[in-house]
Amino acid sequence: MRIPLDRKGPTPLYRQIQSFLREQIRTGHLIPESRLPASRLLAESLGVSRITVVNAYAELEAEGLVYSRPGSGTYVAAQLRPFPEVGDYNTGRDWPLWQQELLSRSWQPLLQEIDKCIASVEHPDLISFTAGLGAKELFPVDDFGKTMREVLRRDGMEALDYGDPAGYPPLRTTIAHILTSQGIPTHPDEVLVTSGSMQAIAMVAHLTLNPGDVVFVESPTYSMIIDLFRSVGARIQGIPVDEQGMMVEHMEDLMQSGQPNLVYAIPTFQNPTGSCMSGQRRRQLIALAERYNVPVLEDDFAGDLRYGGRVQPALKAMDPGGRVIYVSTFSKMLMPALRVGFLVASGPALDRLLALKRTMDLATSNLMQRALEAYITVGRYQAHLRRACRVYRQRRDAMADALKSSMPPGITWQVPDGGLFLWQQLPADWSADELFPLAGEEGVIYAPGSFFYPGGRVKRNLRLNFAMHPPERIVEGVKRLARAIERYTEWKQQEYPQSLRERQVPV
Amino acid sequence: MRIPLDRKGPTPLYRQIQSFLREQIRTGHLIPESRLPASRLLAESLGVSRITVVNAYAELEAEGLVYSRPGSGTYVAAQLRPFPEVGDYNTGRDWPLWQQELLSRSWQPLLQEIDKCIASVEHPDLISFTAGLGAKELFPVDDFGKTMREVLRRDGMEALDYGDPAGYPPLRTTIAHILTSQGIPTHPDEVLVTSGSMQAIAMVAHLTLNPGDVVFVESPTYSMIIDLFRSVGARIQGIPVDEQGMMVEHMEDLMQSGQPNLVYAIPTFQNPTGSCMSGQRRRQLIALAERYNVPVLEDDFAGDLRYGGRVQPALKAMDPGGRVIYVSTFSKMLMPALRVGFLVASGPALDRLLALKRTMDLATSNLMQRALEAYITVGRYQAHLRRACRVYRQRRDAMADALKSSMPPGITWQVPDGGLFLWQQLPADWSADELFPLAGEEGVIYAPGSFFYPGGRVKRNLRLNFAMHPPERIVEGVKRLARAIERYTEWKQQEYPQSLRERQVPV
């Protein structure tokens, strides 16, 4: 093979070889499955070093144009065809009728709206308080990478199999230990590992709800949950929340006029309000669940991120047996990309949930579970938790102080005893949706409260994540928010401008 | 601190220190949050090397009894409480009524029965042909471990975030390239990454089926799919399969008397029969989907594992647009523990599926997707595929030859052109369920065919996985199966013994 090389130009030799061969393959001069010259021979004939040819071949392999057979050589691969333009599929297409029907019976996912809303903001140095996560810098990236490799070395192919559908047994034991040490007596057999806690919640929704069934949730509540319950066709009844959490006393009347099929609650450091359900309301809720024969789904996504206040027992810990299904996750504490959560249930429900789990994704990644188990001894989990709580407490305080010193009168908030969120309230006739584009212009964004209401959209609130940024950024973000509020106050006295109206949160 | 040490005995010193401290913690002599002596000081006072004390502390930390604060020292952890015996929860318990109702409206998962059936067999050297997987030794364990660490180094915390809910964009591009090169023109925007193909199928089921709706499937079909469709309350209509795949010509009559809401098909190397749908039937199926406005879900779990025969176009490649949703996976080809599959759809269905995906588990592990993307260039995928096909072809041939030389007359099978399974048929009045315990006694097991029928359980067939074991094991396994059949033949002439009846496949 003769390849013309420019030995004086700026293009490295391996690139020149790569380009030449690419062209030969593209034009069909080198046909699929033909063997390229051995790198040693080609190097000799071109008068270049062997590594130059090896590099050229490796680049071509990365492009998918050639492949190597170990011990045999390098071959031309079947050629890549360009994929169709989306235009081919999506423009001027008459979708089949069933697809058009999907549109008519569809719910608009809140999460999609939130994404759109966030994407609408452009700022070179945006401070975002929108996220539902903790601080990324606490994630043990490097340690976890090491653990992952160690597990692959230790367990080999074993780690790459499906594994136990209920979850890797030693991990279930660790989870049971952690929960038991936190006052939720749990046996490993009652633990079901899931692909994040979202899957656990989806499984319970699919187990307990048919289209038209009723589910009680806090109002406001986690927006993804509203999407989920809509997707199963449930009717969602919101129960108001105050500083003491879900106002359970409103539930009994509603239950008498029509029994719900599920109660979903986030009793501790509720999302989005941060409030914590009082002990009395917890007892009341369990009693109602018992009296009205309703399953309770307890979402404890951040229950152990506590920075102050009195510990309340989990609903699960008060359960006389089989009334409460408990879900939690490692995503908030460690790493979202683990996608490892879990639920605790007992009795026939546990069996049904295991069967459902298998129909939903067969099993949660065995490798991730093993790596997590190797990483998370009970002691290490508790150490990590202590570290996280120390950092987050500082940040919560930084935000509370910043708000105190920069918010005008009439704006209120409640400093939560734990979790990730602070819930702020604007004066009665204000709208956090209207404020949003102004805040974006100032370089700060938040989660507009209107996304968290299952019924009509209440617009007075905003959710601020205080855990994600270091104190300096929090202080700066709050300052920006104060400036936006100042501008909004001025607008409120005149007329809200049309130019902003178009960019406010879509309804 | 004075710790009595036996310097002459067989117990290593660090173990003695560990035991002593454990005892102190257990008995409350060392209280939670108290600080242990610095390792250097304790080592000096005990006259041992520092590493001895460090090891003892590390062991205690692994036990969850102590934890270390970086730069501060080692502290006694809050104590582990023993978790409750399951007995506390599961015996003599009156489950709440809603739990008892779950039992009454429940379907018996086939997968659970299969597990039970497999677990009932005890043999010191069992050869199992039951699995739905390829050969584990082809899984690139070590390379993949390296890639995983490299990705964590390269992407850092980025790799541990939730990521794009539709999937890691470069991975979607790679998938689109692979599919396009295989004759299924696909744009990256049409690809949705899922947690295994099972999740993709579950999403389509939840999108298209409400309780009472009708779904057409091949009969026999993948048993997990039967469980899935039962879990959503669908009515399952089986369509018979012959050597040319699903007998599409039976479908039109059924469609006229009641339109199904979904057709699920595995047109290529069908599970469990291994048969491949003819080109004519494929065209017919697409035409029917068009005429009767029915979505088609094409499961192509092993479509590229071809060892012979003529390539048929995927249904998706014949789709005039938006009729077919295509799902596939990397589990069969690479590693089940990846839990990465994907679907290809377009139009409104794609939007709805993305929304459903988020309600089901938010996102598939970003880390796994990045590692897979780094590992799987198009060229490397094709090289791996070629290697797998070479190995599996040999194994298929080894099984076909072994069956030919050892099966008695009256027993038939079809040698598939690809995939993982060989489907064997017994004489008309025989039962693979009855044969099962005999085979187990001989040291070989298979997947009894009765698990694959959505309607009444046909018992004449067995599914043999030929891809998992090396040829010698296959030959040995088939010999054992032949011996079991010989014994079964003898029993058939007398009476099937009661002792075996109790151990046959549960109905």
Short mmCIF file of N, CA, C and O in Angstrom, two decimals, chain B residues 9-10 66-67 97 198-199 215 288 292 338 353 362 439 458 496:
data_model
loop_
_atom_site.label_atom_id
_atom_site.label_comp_id
_atom_site.label_asym_id
_atom_site.label_seq_id
_atom_site.Cartn_x
_atom_site.Cartn_y
_atom_site.Cartn_z
N GLY B 9 0.20 -16.69 71.71
CA GLY B 9 -0.90 -17.50 71.18
C GLY B 9 -1.07 -17.34 69.67
O GLY B 9 -0.34 -16.57 69.03
N PRO B 10 -2.02 -18.08 69.11
CA PRO B 10 -2.20 -18.09 67.65
C PRO B 10 -2.98 -16.86 67.14
O PRO B 10 -2.97 -16.58 65.95
N VAL B 66 -16.93 1.62 65.07
CA VAL B 66 -16.27 2.93 65.19
C VAL B 66 -16.30 3.61 63.83
O VAL B 66 -16.61 2.99 62.82
N TYR B 67 -16.00 4.90 63.82
CA TYR B 67 -15.86 5.59 62.55
C TYR B 67 -14.72 6.59 62.69
O TYR B 67 -14.37 6.99 63.81
N LEU B 97 -56.59 -5.45 55.82
CA LEU B 97 -57.50 -5.96 54.80
C LEU B 97 -56.99 -5.70 53.39
O LEU B 97 -57.07 -6.55 52.51
N MET B 198 -36.27 -4.77 29.55
CA MET B 198 -37.51 -5.07 30.29
C MET B 198 -38.22 -3.77 30.66
O MET B 198 -39.44 -3.68 30.55
N GLN B 199 -37.48 -2.77 31.09
CA GLN B 199 -38.12 -1.51 31.43
C GLN B 199 -38.75 -0.85 30.21
O GLN B 199 -39.84 -0.30 30.29
N VAL B 215 -53.86 -7.63 24.46
CA VAL B 215 -52.55 -7.61 23.83
C VAL B 215 -52.34 -8.95 23.13
O VAL B 215 -52.67 -10.00 23.67
N LEU B 288 -51.31 -5.08 8.78
CA LEU B 288 -52.41 -5.21 9.74
C LEU B 288 -52.35 -4.10 10.80
O LEU B 288 -53.37 -3.53 11.18
N TYR B 292 -55.53 -1.81 11.19
CA TYR B 292 -56.32 -1.86 12.41
C TYR B 292 -55.84 -0.88 13.49
O TYR B 292 -56.28 -0.94 14.63
N LEU B 338 -25.16 -4.42 33.47
CA LEU B 338 -25.20 -3.05 32.98
C LEU B 338 -26.56 -2.45 33.24
O LEU B 338 -26.69 -1.29 33.57
N LEU B 353 -43.46 8.36 26.25
CA LEU B 353 -42.56 7.36 26.83
C LEU B 353 -41.47 8.02 27.66
O LEU B 353 -41.10 7.51 28.72
N LEU B 362 -36.74 7.93 37.12
CA LEU B 362 -36.06 9.21 36.86
C LEU B 362 -35.09 9.12 35.69
O LEU B 362 -35.22 9.83 34.71
N ALA B 439 -34.71 -35.47 34.82
CA ALA B 439 -33.53 -34.80 34.27
C ALA B 439 -32.67 -34.24 35.40
O ALA B 439 -31.44 -34.38 35.39
N VAL B 458 -49.20 -25.75 27.57
CA VAL B 458 -48.80 -26.85 26.70
C VAL B 458 -47.50 -27.42 27.28
O VAL B 458 -46.62 -26.66 27.66
N TYR B 496 -46.34 -43.51 36.14
CA TYR B 496 -45.43 -42.47 36.61
C TYR B 496 -45.43 -42.49 38.14
O TYR B 496 -46.50 -42.40 38.75
#
